XYZ file of C-alpha atoms in Angstrom:
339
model
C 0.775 4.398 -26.132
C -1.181 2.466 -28.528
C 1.805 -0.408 -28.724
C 1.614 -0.578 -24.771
C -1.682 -1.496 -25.315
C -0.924 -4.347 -27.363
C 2.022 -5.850 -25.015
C -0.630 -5.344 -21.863
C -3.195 -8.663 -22.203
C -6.599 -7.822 -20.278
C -5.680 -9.946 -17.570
C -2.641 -7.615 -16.968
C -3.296 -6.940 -12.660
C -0.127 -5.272 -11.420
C -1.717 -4.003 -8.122
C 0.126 -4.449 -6.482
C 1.886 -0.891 -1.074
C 19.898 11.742 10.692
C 16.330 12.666 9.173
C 14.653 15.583 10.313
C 10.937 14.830 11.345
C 8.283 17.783 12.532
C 4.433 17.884 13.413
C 2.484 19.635 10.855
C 2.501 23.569 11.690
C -0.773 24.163 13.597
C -1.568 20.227 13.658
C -5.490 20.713 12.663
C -8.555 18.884 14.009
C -10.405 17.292 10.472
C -13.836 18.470 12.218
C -15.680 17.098 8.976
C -14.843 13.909 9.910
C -15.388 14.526 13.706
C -18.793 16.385 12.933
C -19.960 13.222 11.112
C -19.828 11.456 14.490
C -16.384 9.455 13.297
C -13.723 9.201 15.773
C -11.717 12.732 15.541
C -8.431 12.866 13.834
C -5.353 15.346 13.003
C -3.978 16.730 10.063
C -0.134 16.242 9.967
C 3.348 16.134 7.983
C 6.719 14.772 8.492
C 9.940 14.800 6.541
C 11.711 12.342 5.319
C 15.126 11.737 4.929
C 15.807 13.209 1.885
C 13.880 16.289 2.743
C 9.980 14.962 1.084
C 7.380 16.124 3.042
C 4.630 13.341 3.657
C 1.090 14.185 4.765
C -1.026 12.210 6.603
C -3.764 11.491 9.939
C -2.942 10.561 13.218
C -6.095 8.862 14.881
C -5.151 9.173 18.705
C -6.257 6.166 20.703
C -9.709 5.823 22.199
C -10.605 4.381 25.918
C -7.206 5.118 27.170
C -5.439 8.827 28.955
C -1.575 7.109 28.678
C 0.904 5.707 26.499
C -0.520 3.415 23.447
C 1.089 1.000 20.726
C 0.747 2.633 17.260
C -0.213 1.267 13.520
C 1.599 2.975 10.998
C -0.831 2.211 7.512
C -0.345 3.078 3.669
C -2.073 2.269 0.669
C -1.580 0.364 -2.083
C -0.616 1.214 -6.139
C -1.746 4.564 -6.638
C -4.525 4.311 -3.825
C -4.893 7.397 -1.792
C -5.892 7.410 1.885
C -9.118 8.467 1.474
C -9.801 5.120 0.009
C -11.129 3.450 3.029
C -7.995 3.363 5.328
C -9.948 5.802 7.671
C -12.224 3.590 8.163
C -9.826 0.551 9.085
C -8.049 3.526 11.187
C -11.130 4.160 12.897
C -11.768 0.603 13.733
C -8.076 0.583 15.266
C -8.548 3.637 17.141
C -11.461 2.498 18.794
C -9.801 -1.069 20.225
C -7.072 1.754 21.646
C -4.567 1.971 19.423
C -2.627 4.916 17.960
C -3.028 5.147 14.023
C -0.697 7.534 11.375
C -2.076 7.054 8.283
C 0.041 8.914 5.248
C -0.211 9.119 1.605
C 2.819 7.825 -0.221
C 5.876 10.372 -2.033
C 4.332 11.666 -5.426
C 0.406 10.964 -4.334
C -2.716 13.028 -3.152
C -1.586 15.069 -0.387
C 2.170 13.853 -0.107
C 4.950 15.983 -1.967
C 7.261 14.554 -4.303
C 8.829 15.222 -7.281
C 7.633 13.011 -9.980
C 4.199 12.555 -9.455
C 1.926 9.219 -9.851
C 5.239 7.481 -9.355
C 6.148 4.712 -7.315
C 9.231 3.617 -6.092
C 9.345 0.656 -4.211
C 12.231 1.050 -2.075
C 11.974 4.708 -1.834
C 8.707 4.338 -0.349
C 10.161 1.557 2.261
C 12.646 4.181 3.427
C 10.130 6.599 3.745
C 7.642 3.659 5.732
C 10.609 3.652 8.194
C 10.890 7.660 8.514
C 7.261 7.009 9.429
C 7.550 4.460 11.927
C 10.288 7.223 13.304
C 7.622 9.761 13.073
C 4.843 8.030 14.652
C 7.194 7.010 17.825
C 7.079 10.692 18.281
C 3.226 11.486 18.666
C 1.061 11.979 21.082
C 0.424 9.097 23.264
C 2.357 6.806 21.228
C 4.928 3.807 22.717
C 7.958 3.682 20.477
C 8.172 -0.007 21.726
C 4.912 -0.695 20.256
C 4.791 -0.144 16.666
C 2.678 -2.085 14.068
C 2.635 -1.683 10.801
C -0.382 -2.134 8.189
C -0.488 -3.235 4.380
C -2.560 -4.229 1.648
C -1.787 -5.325 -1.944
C 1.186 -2.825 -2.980
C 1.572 -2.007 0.539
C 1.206 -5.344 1.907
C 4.475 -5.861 -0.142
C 6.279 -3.136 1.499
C 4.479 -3.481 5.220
C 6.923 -7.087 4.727
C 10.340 -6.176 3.842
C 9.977 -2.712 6.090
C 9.099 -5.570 8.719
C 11.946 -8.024 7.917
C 14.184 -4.665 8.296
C 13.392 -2.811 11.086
C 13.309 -4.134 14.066
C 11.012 -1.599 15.861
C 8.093 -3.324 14.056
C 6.364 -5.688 17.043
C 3.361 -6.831 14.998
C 2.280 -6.733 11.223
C -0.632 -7.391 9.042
C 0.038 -8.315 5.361
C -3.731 -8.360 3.373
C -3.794 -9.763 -0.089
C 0.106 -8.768 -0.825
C 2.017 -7.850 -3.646
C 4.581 -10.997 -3.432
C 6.476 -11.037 -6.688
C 6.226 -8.319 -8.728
C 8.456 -10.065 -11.839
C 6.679 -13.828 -11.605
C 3.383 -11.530 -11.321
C 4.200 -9.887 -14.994
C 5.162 -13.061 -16.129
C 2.382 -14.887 -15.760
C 0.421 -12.440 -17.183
C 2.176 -10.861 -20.508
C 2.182 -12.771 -22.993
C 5.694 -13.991 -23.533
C 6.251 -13.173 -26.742
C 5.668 -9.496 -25.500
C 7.730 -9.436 -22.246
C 11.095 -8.007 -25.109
C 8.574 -5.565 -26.627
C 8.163 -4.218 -23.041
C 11.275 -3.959 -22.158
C 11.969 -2.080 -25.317
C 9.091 0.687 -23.799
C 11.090 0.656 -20.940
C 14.470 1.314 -22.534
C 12.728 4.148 -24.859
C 11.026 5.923 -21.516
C 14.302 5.937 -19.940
C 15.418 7.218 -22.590
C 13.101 9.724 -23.476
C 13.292 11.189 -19.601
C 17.015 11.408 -20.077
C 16.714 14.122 -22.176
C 14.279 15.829 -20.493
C 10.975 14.501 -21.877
C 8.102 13.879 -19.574
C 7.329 9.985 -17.655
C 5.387 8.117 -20.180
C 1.949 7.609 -18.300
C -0.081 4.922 -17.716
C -3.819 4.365 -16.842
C -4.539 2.743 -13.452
C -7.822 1.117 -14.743
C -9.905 0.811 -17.634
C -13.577 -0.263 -18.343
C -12.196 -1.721 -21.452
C -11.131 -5.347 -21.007
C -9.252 -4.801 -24.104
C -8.116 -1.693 -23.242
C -4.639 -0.435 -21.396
C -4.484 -0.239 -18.040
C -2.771 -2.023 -14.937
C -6.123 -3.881 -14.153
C -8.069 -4.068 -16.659
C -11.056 -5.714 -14.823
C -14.720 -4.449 -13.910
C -14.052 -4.199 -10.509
C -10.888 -2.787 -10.357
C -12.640 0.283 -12.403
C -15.624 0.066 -10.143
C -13.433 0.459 -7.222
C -11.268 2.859 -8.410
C -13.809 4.909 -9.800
C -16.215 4.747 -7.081
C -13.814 5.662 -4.348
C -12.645 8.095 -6.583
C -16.266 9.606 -6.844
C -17.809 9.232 -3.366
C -14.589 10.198 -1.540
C -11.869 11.581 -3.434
C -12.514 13.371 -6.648
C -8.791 14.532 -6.797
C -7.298 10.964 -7.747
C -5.601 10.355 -10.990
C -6.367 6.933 -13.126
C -2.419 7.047 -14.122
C 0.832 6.353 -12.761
C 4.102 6.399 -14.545
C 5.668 3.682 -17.208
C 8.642 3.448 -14.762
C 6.381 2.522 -12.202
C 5.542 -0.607 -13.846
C 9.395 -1.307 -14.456
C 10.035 -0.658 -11.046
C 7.217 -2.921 -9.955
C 8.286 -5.941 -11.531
C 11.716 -5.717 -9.805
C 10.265 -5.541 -6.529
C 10.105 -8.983 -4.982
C 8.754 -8.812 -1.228
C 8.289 -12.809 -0.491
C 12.348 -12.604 -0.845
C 12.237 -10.947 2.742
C 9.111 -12.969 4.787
C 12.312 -15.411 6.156
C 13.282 -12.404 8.194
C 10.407 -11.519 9.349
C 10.361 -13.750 12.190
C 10.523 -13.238 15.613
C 8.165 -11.002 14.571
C 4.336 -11.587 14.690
C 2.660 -11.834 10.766
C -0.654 -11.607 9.795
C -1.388 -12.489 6.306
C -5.049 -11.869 4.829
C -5.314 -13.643 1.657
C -8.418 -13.835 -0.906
C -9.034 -17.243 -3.000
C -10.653 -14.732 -6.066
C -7.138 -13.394 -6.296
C -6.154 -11.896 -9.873
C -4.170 -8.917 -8.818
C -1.886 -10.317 -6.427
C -1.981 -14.121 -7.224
C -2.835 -15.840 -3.961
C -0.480 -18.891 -4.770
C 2.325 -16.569 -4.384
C 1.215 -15.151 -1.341
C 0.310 -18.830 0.541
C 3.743 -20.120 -0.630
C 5.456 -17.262 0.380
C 3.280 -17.639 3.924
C 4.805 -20.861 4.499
C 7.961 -19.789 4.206
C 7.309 -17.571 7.273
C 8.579 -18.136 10.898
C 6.419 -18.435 13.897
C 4.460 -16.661 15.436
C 2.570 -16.540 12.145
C -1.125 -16.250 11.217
C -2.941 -16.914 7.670
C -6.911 -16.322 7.376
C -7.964 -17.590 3.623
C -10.411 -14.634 2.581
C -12.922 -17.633 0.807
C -14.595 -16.405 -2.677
C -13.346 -12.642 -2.058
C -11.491 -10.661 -4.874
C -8.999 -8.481 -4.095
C -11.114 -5.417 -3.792
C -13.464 -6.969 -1.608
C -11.267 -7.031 1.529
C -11.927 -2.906 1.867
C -16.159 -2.930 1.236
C -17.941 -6.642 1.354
C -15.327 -8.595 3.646
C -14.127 -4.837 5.492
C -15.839 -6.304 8.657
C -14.147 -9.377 8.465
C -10.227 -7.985 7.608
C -10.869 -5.187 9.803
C -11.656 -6.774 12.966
C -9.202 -9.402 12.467
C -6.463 -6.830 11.723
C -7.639 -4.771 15.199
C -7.788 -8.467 17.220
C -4.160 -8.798 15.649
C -2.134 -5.852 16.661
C -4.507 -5.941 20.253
C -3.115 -9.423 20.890
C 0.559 -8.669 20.138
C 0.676 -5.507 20.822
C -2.042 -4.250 24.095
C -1.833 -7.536 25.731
């Protein structure tokens, strides 16, 4: 691992985001959560198409006995639910909308195979087998789906938009746009071969039945290996990681950065349209570089919406400027969606 270290500069910020589908057995009340005086919320898993089960929260809506539109919300590169998406769930519940919140295939509660991996378009199929699973809980309209992302997921939230057509509103905050232009920016070019060579050896090495080569998250060494190697990516990471999940892993596999920088959302935004977009974007960007994401915005059809996120990093959006993305998320899906 040492010579990924040396390819991966400090400023290396990848962060990027006929089934069969049944409620958990005995669907559970979390009364933690509810105990804490938080809006209540239910255990439950669904299956995917290829069989993975998923595991996630459904927030029922609050203020309202009937039928309700429903947010369908994931995290981002090897985030886990518990990082602050019930509290954006919460905020969503409360304006009277539905919320399923899951982790993705291979993370925290989720099954999966090959764990701390992610697969970009295996986790947009299974987005969609959640939008199929959410049309199917309690309260929920099937004609009134939105569907939530941030960094990683803000990337998938827009090509599972541009694809499926059940989608009425979406909210894209600080997205992965292009995961290849991202990497290239950012690793040194004379070390962009040398990395493809660790990809090539991995592949490789797994072919014959050798474990993923891993690879750290974070780091609190700028010089150090590590997807974002930045003091408040570890802060985050570790904090959350402390306060509300002690469970999470600081690693995801080597394929997981190959598969990354193949991923190219912004190629999709076209289709979004008729569609209603929300795009959250912060001007501290490092992660997800915000040019991308306001060229990629203007390439979007109406009805559109951008709000500039001014001197916010990309972590900020879930603690210091949560008020601010969160309410403007909820006004969002309320307009398009309740309305």
């Amino acid at each position: 691992m040492n010579s990924v270290s040396t390819i991966i500069s400090k400023a290396f910020c990848l962060l990027l985001l006929a089934a069969t589908f049944t409620f958990a057995s005995g669907v559970t009340m979390d009364t933690a959560h509810a105990a804490q005086g938080k809006i209540a919320r239910m255990d439950v898993e669904f299956k995917t198409t290829d069989g993975t089960i998923l595991r996630g929260w459904h927030y029922p809506p609050q203020k309202t006995s009937g039928k309700a539109p429903i947010i369908v919300m994931a995290h981002g590169m090897g985030a886990l639910k518990e990082m602050r998406l019930d509290a954006y769930a919460e905020v969503f519940s409360a304006a009277g909308l539905g919320v399923l919140v899951y982790d993705h295939r291979n993370f925290g509660a989720s099954d999966g195979k090959i764990r701390q991996e992610n697969s970009p378009w295996e986790q947009i199929h299974d987005f969609r087998d959640a939008i199929t699973f959410a049309s199917t809980l309690p309260q929920a309209d099937p004609d009134k789906i939105g569907v939530w992302g941030s960094s990683y997921s803000g990337g998938l939230a827009i090509v599972v938009t541009a694809l499926d057509r059940r989608v009425k509103a979406v909210v894209s905050q600080v997205p992965m746009i292009n995961g290849y232009e991202t990497i290239r920016r950012l690793v040194r070019p004379d070390k962009l071969a040398e990395l493809q060579k660790l990809f090539a050896q991995d592949r490789l090495n797994r072919a014959q039945g050798k474990a993923p080569a891993m690879f750290p998250i974070t780091t609190d060494n700028p010089d150090g290996m590590g997807l974002m190697a930045s003091p408040d990516a570890w802060e985050w990471f570790t904090g959350m990681a402390k306060a509300y999940i002690p469970s999470w892993k600081n690693e995801v596999t080597l394929r997981t950065v190959e598969m990354v920088s193949e991923f190219e959302p912004g190629a999709f935004i076209d289709r979004i349209s008729p569609t209603p977009m929300l795009m959250l974007v912060a001007t501290e960007e490092y992660a997800t570089p915000s040019d991308l994401a306001f060229k990629a915005y203007a390439g979007a059809g109406y009805p559109k919406k951008l709000i500039v996120l001014e001197g916010m990093t990309h972590f900020d959006p879930y603690v210091k400027g949560f008020d601010q993305t969160s309410a403007a998320a909820r006004d969002w899906f309320v307009e398009h969606l309740v309305r």
